[in-house]
XYZ file of C-alpha atoms in Angstrom:
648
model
C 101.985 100.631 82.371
C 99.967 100.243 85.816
C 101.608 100.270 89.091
C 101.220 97.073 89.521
C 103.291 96.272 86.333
C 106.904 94.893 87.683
C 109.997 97.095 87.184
C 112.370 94.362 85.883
C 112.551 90.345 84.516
C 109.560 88.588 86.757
C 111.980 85.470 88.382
C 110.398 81.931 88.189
C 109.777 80.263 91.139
C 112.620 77.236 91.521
C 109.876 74.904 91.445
C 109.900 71.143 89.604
C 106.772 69.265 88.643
C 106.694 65.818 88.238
C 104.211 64.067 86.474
C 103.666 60.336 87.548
C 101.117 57.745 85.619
C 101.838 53.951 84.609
C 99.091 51.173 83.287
C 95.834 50.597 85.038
C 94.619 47.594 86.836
C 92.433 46.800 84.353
C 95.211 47.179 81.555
C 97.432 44.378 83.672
C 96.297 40.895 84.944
C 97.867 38.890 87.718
C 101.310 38.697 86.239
C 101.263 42.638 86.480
C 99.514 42.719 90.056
C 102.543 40.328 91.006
C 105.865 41.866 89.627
C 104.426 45.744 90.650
C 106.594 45.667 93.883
C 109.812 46.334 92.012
C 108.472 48.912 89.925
C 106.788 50.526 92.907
C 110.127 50.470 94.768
C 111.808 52.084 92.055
C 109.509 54.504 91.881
C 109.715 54.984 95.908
C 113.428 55.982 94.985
C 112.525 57.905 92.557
C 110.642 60.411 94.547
C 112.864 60.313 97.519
C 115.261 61.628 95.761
C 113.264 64.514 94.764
C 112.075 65.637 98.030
C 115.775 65.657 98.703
C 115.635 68.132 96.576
C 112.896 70.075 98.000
C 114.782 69.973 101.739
C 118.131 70.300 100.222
C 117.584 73.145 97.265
C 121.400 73.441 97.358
C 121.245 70.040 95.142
C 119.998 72.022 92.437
C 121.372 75.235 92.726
C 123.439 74.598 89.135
C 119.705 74.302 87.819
C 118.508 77.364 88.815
C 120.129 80.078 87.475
C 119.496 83.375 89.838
C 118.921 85.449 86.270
C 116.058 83.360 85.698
C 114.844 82.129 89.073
C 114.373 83.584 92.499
C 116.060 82.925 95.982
C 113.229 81.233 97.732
C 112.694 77.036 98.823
C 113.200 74.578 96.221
C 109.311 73.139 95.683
C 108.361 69.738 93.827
C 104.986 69.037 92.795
C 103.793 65.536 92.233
C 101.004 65.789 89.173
C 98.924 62.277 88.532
C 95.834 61.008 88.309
C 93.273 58.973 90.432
C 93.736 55.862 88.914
C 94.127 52.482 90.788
C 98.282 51.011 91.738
C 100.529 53.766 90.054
C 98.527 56.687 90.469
C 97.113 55.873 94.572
C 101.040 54.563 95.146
C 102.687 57.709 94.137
C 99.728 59.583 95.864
C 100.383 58.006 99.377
C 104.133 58.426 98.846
C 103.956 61.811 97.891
C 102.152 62.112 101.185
C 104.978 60.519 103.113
C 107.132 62.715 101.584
C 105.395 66.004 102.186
C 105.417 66.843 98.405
C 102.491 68.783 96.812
C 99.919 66.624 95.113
C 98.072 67.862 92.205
C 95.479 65.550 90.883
C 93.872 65.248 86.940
C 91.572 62.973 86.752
C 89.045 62.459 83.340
C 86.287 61.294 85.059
C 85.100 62.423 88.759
C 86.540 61.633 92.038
C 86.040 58.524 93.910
C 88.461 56.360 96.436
C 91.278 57.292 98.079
C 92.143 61.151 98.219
C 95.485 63.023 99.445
C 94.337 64.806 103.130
C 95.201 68.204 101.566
C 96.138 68.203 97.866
C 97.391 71.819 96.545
C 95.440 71.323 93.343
C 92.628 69.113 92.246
C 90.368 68.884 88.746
C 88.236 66.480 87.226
C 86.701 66.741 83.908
C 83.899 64.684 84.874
C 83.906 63.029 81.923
C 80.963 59.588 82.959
C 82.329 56.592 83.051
C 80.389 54.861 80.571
C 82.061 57.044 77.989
C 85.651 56.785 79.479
C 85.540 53.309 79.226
C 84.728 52.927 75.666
C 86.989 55.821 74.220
C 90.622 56.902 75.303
C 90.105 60.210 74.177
C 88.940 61.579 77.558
C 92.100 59.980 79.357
C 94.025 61.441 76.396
C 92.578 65.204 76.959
C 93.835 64.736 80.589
C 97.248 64.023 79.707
C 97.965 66.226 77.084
C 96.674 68.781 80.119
C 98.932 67.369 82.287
C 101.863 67.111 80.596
C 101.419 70.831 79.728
C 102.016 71.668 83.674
C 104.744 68.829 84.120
C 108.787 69.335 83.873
C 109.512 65.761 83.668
C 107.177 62.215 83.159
C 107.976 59.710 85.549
C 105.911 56.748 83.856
C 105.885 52.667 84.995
C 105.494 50.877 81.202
C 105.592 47.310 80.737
C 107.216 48.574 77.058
C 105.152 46.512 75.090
C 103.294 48.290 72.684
C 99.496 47.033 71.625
C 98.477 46.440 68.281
C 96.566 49.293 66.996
C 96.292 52.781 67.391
C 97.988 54.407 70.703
C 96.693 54.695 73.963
C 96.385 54.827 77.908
C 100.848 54.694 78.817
C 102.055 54.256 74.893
C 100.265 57.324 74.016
C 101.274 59.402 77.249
C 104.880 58.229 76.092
C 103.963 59.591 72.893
C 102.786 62.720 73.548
C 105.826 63.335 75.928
C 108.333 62.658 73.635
C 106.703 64.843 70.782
C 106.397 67.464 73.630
C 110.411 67.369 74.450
C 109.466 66.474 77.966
C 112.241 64.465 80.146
C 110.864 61.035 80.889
C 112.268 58.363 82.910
C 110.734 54.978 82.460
C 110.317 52.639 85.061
C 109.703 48.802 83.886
C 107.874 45.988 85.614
C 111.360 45.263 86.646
C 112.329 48.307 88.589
C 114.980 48.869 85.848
C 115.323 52.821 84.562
C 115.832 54.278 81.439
C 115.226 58.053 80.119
C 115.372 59.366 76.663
C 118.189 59.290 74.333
C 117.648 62.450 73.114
C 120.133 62.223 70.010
C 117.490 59.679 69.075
C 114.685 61.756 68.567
C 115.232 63.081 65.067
C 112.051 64.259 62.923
C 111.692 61.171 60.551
C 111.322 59.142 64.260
C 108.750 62.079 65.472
C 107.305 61.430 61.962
C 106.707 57.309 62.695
C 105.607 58.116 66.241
C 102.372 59.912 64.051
C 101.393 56.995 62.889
C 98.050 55.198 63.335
C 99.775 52.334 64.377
C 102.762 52.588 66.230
C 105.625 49.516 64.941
C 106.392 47.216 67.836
C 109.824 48.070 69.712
C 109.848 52.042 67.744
C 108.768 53.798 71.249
C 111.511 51.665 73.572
C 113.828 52.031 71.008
C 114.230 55.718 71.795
C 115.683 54.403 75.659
C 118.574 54.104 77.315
C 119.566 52.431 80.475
C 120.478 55.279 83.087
C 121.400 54.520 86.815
C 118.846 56.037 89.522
C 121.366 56.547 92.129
C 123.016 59.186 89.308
C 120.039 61.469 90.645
C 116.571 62.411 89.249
C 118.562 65.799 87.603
C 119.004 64.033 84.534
C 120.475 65.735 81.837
C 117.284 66.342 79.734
C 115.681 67.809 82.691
C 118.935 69.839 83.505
C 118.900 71.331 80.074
C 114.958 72.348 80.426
C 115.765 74.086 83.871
C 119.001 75.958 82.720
C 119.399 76.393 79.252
C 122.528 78.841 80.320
C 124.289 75.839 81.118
C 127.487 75.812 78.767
C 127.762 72.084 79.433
C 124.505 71.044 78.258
C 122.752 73.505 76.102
C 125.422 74.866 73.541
C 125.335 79.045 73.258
C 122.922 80.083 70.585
C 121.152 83.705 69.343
C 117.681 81.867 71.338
C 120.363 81.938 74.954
C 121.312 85.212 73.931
C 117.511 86.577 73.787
C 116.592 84.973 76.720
C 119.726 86.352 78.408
C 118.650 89.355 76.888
C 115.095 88.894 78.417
C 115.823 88.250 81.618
C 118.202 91.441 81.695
C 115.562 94.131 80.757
C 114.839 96.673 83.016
C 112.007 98.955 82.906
C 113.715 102.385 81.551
C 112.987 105.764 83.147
C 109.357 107.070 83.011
C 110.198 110.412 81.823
C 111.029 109.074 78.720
C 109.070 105.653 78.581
C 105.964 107.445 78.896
C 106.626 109.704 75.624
C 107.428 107.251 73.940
C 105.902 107.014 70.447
C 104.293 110.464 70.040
C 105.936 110.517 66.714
C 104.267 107.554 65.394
C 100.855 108.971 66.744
C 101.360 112.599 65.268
C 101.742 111.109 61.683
C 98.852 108.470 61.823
C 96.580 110.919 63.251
C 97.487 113.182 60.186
C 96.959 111.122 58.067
C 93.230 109.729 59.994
C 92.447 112.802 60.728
C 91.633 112.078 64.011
C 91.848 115.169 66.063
C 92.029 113.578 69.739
C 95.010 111.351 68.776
C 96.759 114.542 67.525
C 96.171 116.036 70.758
C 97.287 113.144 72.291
C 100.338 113.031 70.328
C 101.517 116.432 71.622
C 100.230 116.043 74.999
C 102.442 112.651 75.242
C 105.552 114.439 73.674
C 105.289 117.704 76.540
C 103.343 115.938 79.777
C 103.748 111.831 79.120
C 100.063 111.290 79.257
C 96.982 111.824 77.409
C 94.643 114.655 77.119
C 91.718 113.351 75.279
C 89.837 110.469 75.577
C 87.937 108.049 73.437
C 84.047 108.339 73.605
C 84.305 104.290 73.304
C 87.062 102.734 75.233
C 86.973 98.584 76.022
C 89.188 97.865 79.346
C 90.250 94.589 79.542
C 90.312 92.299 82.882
C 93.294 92.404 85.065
C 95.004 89.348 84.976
C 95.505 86.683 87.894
C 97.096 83.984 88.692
C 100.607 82.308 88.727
C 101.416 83.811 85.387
C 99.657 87.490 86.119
C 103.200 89.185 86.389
C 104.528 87.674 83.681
C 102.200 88.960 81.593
C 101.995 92.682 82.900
C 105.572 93.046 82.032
C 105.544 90.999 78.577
C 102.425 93.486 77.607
C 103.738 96.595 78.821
C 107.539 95.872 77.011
C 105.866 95.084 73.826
C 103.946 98.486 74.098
C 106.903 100.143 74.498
C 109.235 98.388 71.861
C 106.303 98.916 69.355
C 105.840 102.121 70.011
C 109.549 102.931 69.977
C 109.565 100.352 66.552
C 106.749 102.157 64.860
C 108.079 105.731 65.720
C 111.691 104.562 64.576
C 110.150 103.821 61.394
C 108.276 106.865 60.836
C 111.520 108.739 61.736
C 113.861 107.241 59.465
C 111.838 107.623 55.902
C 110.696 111.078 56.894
C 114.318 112.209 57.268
C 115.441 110.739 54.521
C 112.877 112.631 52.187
C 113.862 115.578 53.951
C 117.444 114.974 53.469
C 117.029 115.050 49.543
C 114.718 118.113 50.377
C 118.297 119.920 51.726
C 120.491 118.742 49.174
C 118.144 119.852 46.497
C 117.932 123.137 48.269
C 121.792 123.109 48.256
C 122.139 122.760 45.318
C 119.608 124.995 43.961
C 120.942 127.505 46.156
C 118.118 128.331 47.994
C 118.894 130.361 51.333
C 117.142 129.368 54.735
C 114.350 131.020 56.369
C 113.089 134.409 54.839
C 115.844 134.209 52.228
C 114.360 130.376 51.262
C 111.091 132.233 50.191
C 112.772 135.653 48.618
C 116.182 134.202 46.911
C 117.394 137.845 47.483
C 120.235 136.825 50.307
C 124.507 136.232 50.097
C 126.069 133.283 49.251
C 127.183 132.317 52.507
C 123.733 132.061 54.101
C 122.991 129.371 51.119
C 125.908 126.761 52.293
C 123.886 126.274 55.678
C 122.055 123.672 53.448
C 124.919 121.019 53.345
C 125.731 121.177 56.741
C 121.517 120.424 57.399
C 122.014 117.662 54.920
C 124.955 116.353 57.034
C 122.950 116.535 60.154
C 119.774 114.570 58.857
C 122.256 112.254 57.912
C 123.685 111.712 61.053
C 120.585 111.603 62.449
C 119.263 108.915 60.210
C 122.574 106.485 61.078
C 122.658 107.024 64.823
C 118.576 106.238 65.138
C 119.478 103.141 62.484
C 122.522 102.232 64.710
C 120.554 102.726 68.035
C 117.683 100.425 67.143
C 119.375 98.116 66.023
C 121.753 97.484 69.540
C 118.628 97.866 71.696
C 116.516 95.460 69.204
C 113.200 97.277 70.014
C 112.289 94.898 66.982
C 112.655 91.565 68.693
C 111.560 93.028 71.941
C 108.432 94.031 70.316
C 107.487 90.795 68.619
C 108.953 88.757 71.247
C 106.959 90.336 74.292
C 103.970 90.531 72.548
C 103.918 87.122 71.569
C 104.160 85.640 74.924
C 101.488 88.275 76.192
C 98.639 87.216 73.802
C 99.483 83.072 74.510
C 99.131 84.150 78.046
C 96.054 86.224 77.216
C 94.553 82.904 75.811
C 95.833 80.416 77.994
C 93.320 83.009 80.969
C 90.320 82.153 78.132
C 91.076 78.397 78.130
C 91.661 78.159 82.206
C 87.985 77.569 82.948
C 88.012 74.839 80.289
C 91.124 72.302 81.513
C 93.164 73.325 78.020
C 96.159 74.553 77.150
C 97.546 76.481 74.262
C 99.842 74.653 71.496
C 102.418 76.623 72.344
C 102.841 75.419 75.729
C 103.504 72.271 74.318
C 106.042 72.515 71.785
C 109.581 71.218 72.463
C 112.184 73.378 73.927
C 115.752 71.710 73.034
C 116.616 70.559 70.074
C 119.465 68.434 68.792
C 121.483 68.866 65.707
C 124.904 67.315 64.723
C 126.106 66.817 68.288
C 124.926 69.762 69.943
C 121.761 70.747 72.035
C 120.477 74.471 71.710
C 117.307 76.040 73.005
C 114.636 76.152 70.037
C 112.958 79.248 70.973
C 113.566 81.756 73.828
C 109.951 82.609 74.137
C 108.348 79.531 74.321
C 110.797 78.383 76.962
C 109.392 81.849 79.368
C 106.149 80.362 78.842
C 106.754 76.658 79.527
C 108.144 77.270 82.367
C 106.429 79.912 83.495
C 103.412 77.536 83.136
C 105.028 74.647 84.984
C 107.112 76.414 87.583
C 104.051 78.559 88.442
C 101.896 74.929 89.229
C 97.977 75.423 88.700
C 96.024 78.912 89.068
C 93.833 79.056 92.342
C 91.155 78.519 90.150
C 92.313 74.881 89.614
C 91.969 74.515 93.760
C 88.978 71.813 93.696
C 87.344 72.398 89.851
C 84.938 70.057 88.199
C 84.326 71.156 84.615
C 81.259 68.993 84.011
C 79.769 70.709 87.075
C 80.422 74.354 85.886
C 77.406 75.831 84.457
C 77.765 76.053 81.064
C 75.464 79.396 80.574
C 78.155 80.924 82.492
C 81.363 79.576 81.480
C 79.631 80.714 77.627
C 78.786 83.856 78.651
C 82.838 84.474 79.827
C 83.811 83.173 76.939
C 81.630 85.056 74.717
C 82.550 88.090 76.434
C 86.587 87.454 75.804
C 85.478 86.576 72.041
C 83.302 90.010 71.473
C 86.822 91.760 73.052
C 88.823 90.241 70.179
C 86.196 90.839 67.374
C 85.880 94.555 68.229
C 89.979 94.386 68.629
C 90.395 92.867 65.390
C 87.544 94.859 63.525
C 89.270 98.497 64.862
C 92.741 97.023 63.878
C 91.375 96.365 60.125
C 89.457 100.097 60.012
C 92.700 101.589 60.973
C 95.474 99.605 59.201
C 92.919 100.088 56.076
C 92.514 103.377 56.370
C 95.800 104.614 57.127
C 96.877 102.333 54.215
C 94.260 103.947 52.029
C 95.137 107.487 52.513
C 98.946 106.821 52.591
C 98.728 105.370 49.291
C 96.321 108.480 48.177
C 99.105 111.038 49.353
C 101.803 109.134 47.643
C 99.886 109.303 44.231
C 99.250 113.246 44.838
C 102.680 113.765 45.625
C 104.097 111.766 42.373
C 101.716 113.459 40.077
C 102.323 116.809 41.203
C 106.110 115.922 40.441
C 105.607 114.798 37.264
C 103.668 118.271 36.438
C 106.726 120.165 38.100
C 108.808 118.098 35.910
C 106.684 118.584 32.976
C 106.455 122.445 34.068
C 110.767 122.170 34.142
C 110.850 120.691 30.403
C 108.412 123.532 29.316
C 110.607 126.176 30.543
C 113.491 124.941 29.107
C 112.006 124.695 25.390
C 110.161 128.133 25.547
C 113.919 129.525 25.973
C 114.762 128.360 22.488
C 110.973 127.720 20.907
C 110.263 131.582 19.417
C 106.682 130.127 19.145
C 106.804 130.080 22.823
C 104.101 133.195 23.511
C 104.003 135.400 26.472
C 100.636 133.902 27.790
C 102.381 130.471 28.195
C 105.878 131.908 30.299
C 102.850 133.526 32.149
C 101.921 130.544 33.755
C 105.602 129.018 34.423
C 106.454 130.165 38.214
C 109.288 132.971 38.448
C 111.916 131.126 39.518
C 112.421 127.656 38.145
C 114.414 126.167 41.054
C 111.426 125.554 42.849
C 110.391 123.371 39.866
C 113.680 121.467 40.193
C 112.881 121.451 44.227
C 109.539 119.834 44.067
C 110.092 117.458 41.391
C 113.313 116.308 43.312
C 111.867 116.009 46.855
C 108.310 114.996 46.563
C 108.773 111.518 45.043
C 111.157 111.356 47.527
C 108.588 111.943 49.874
C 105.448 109.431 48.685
C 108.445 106.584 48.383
C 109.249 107.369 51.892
C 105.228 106.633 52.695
C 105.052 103.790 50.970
C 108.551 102.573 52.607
C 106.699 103.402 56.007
C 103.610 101.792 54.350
C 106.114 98.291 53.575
C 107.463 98.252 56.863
C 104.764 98.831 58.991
C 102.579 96.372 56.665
C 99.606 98.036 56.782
C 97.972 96.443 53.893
C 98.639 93.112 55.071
C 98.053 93.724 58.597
C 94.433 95.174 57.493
C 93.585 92.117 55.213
C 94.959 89.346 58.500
C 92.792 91.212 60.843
C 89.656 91.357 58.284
C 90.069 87.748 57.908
C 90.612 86.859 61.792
C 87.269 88.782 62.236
C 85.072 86.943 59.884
C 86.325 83.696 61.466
C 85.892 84.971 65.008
C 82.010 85.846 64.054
C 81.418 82.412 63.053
C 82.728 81.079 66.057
C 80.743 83.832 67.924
C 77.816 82.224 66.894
C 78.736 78.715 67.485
C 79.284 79.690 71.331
C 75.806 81.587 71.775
C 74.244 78.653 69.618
C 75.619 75.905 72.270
C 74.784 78.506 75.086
C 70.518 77.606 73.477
C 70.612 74.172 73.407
C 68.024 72.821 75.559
C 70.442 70.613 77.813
C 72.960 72.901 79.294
C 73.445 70.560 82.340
C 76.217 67.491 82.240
C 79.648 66.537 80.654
C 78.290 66.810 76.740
C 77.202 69.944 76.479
C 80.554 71.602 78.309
C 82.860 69.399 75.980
C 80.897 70.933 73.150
C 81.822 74.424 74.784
C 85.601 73.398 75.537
C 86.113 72.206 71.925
C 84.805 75.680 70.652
C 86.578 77.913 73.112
C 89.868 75.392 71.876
C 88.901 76.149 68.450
C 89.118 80.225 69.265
C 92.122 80.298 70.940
C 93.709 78.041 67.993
C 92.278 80.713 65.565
C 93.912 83.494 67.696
C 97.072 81.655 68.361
C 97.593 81.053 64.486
C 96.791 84.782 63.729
C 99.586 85.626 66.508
C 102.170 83.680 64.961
C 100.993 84.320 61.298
C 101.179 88.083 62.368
C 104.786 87.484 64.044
C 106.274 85.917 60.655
C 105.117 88.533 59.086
C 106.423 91.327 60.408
C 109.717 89.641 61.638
C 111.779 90.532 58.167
C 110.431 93.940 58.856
C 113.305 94.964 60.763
C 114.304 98.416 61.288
C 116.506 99.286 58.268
C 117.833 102.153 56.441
C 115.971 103.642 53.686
């Protein structure tokens, strides 16, 4: 952990953002141009009533939860585009209303511009190609909406023959997101989401090429604006702690858990896992990790050093905390996870080693070696029986309350979205992740779908855009550049991945070896046993054969009790730890990441690395490596969640 790395739960900021889009002039004709007035002065109301918010933050204080969020202002951030009536409408009003502005737009700037927006991108996508294809409007929404707490959208509610687009799709795409919308008709009239509507077979018919007339609108209801712009969708996607709107769940109770940790005492934190690192290295045979593994368990720090070390970037931006402490608790629970594991199977082979010993009446110490010692030295062997025992229990028991397994998984998932969410910055994407739903709704009752993804939604969202984002043109960027960063982040996680498959291989490898060794030397102790036993009634039995039959046959009963107890503890570590598995996922991740590799410095030749083509070719590949990663992270994280620490 650096310095810099917070001591406890990183608070949000209590921050809303509001995205706000509706049709297009070209989309409407005169009837549209006409009627707009009401809508726009709904949609006045509308944000009014938010930057009451902002100058009253008391309003909200019931959405803000002070275990989740800090103690400063209130902030709302108004996210839309550049378009013509909606978009320029809510721009000047946002104005008016000192709210921040961010602005999205697919194509480049051009009109009317807020005096001092917080944020502003473009993808510069020309506007030859914009107006043939949605696609381009539809990447900057589904950005948009990633960075947005609630859609504010003006819809006519008539949905076009034919596949999605412009407002039906930005509908769409919210719903399928979970995002709060409220809809504002040509009208003025309001309606938000019924969320008890939005089951999966009506997410299934949303998918459809061609959506049926009335099936968006039908998932509406009427809702009165001078309720407040805190509607209960939005309420729940604050503060899922809220009793009254999100029912309890295990996903409250890990986030409650979550925002409770506290960084433990660095005495202990930083020898944490020298157990874990002892055995691996043993069984490697790597000498500095050894050292390391001592030096870690007597001074908390390392001795030795790698010849080849890779140090990553330091992290920046709205999210940069959030990640230092997600990355440095997952070290820790996986450390603490790992040496847990190690710890329980290794006393539990030496635990049959005592009772065997017991039993055999072996004594301890010099009289273990030379059975020449009184009986009472020998029952010292139950009582070290009882103690590994004990042992065993209270480290089963202890893991368990702390959940150093969940911790572990949990922190280290939202760590590596965040890690890829910094690769895809430069390129105006977002990770899936960010745009999954939050709440779901099941038999009457609302409950938060995943604890994680809701840190990093609203980490995301609360935290606005990165300083990066402060006037950014993506067709502009130079796409040498922008390859060369991302080629740089890719080589990272192809030497990451490659080291993670040696290792996990390896280890596996030699694990496996040593639990072979150790059954087949049992099964010649056993063998060894049987022969001694038949030589005391076989007269044929010579004195050349009891030659080469050990003095005292206890240790034969010792060996071949205890060391298959021993290689099925290894291969228990070897289960848990998935090794094998882990090795092959990595190895697989790495062959993919090479192809992509080469994709990137392939696109980084091309002869025209100028323009808007070129750096969408370079976007879709750097998408298409972070959805690689992202897969592996969650393939990785169902994979090792059923390995929770358990007895042996």
């Amino acid at each position: 952990m650096t310095t810099d790395t917070p001591t406890s739960f990183p608070l949000l900021p209590r921050s809303i953002s509001v995205m706000v889009s509706g049709h297009r002039r070209k989309r409407k004709f005169l009837p549209f141009r006409t009627d707009l007035h009401r809508a726009f002065a709904t949609l006045d109301t509308v944000l009014e009533k938010f930057a009451q918010i902002q100058n009253d933050g008391a309003r909200a204080d019931a959405s803000f939860p002070p275990e989740l969020y800090d103690r400063g202002p209130t902030t709302i951030r108004v996210i839309t585009g550049h378009a013509d009536r909606v978009d320029r409408h809510a721009i000047r009003k946002a104005g008016d209303l000192d709210l921040r502005v961010n602005l999205i737009v697919p194509d480049e700037f051009h009109g009317m511009t807020p005096d001092k927006p917080e944020r502003s991108v473009s993808f510069g996508c020309p506007h030859s190609v914009s107006e043939k294809d949605n696609a381009p409007f539809a990447t900057r929404d589904e950005f948009a909406l990633s960075y947005a707490d609630i859609l504010v959208v003006v819809w006519d509610g008539d949905t076009p023959p034919g596949a999605p687009g412009g407002v039906v799709w930005l509908i769409q795409q919210a719903v399928a997101m979970g995002l709060p919308v409220l809809w504002i008709d040509l009208q003025g009239h309001v309606s938000t989401i019924a969320d008890h509507r939005v089951t999966e077979l009506w997410l299934h018919r949303l998918k459809r090429t061609t959506l049926e007339q009335g099936l968006l609108a039908g998932l509406f209801e009427a809702y009165d604006i001078d309720n407040g712009v805190l509607i209960d969708s939005l309420r729940r996607r604050l503060n899922p702690f809220d009793a009254g709107l999100v029912s309890p769940s295990l996903q409250t109770d890990v986030l409650r858990s979550y925002a409770t940790e506290t960084h433990g005492s660095p005495l202990m934190e930083a020898r944490v896992g020298w157990f874990e690192q002892f055995m691996t290295s043993l069984f490697r045979v790597r000498p500095c990790d050894f050292v390391n593994s001592l030096s870690r368990l007597v001074l908390g720090t390392r001795t030795c050093k790698q010849k080849h070390e890779t140090s990553e970037a330091s992290h920046s931006g709205p999210l940069a905390a959030r990640f230092d402490w997600s990355d440095a608790r997952a070290n820790v629970a996986g450390r603490r996870h790992g040496s847990a594991t190690w710890l329980l199977y290794m006393l539990s082979s030496a635990a049959v080693f005592a009772s065997v010993a017991g039993i055999e009446q072996f004594g301890r110490g010099r009289c273990f070696w030379f059975s020449q010692c009184s009986g009472d030295v020998k029952t010292v062997w139950p009582w070290i029986e009882l103690a590994l025992v004990l042992i065993i229990l209270y480290s089963f028991v202890r893991a368990g309350r702390l959940h150093w397994h969940r911790l572990w998984l949990g922190h280290r998932f939202v760590a590596e979205q965040i890690r890829y969410l910094q690769m895809l910055e430069p390129f105006l994407a977002v990770p899936a992740p960010f745009n999954e739903p939050l709440i779901t709704y099941h038999q009457g009752h609302y409950r938060l779908r995943n604890a994680e993804l809701w840190l990093l939604q609203r980490s995301l969202s609360a935290g606005g855009f990165p300083a990066l984002y402060e006037t950014y043109r993506l067709a502009s960027q130079s796409v040498p550049e922008r390859g060369r960063r991302l080629e740089e982040a890719v080589e990272l996680q192809f030497v990451f991945h490659r080291k993670k498959h040696k290792a996990a291989h390896s280890l596996h490898r030699r694990m496996e070896l040593c639990a072979t060794v150790l059954f087949g030397v049992a099964a010649l102790c056993t063998v060894s046993h049987i022969a001694a036993h038949l030589c005391e009634s076989w007269p044929v039995c010579t004195d050349r054969f009891e030659a080469l039959l050990p003095r005292d046959e206890r240790w034969l009963s010792l060996f071949s009790a205890s060391l298959p107890a021993l290689g099925a503890a290894l291969h228990g570590v070897m289960t848990k730890l998935e090794f094998g598995r882990i090795a092959e996922q990595s190895n697989k991740v790495q062959a993919r990441l090479e192809v992509l590799l080469s994709e990137v410095r392939f696109t980084m030749t091309r002869p025209d690395l100028s323009g808007w083509q070129p750096m969408a070719d370079l976007r879709h590949d750097a998408c298409e490596i972070a959805e690689l990663l992202g897969d592996e992270n969650v393939q990785w994280r169902d994979l090792i969640n059923y390995q929770r620490t358990e007895l042996p």
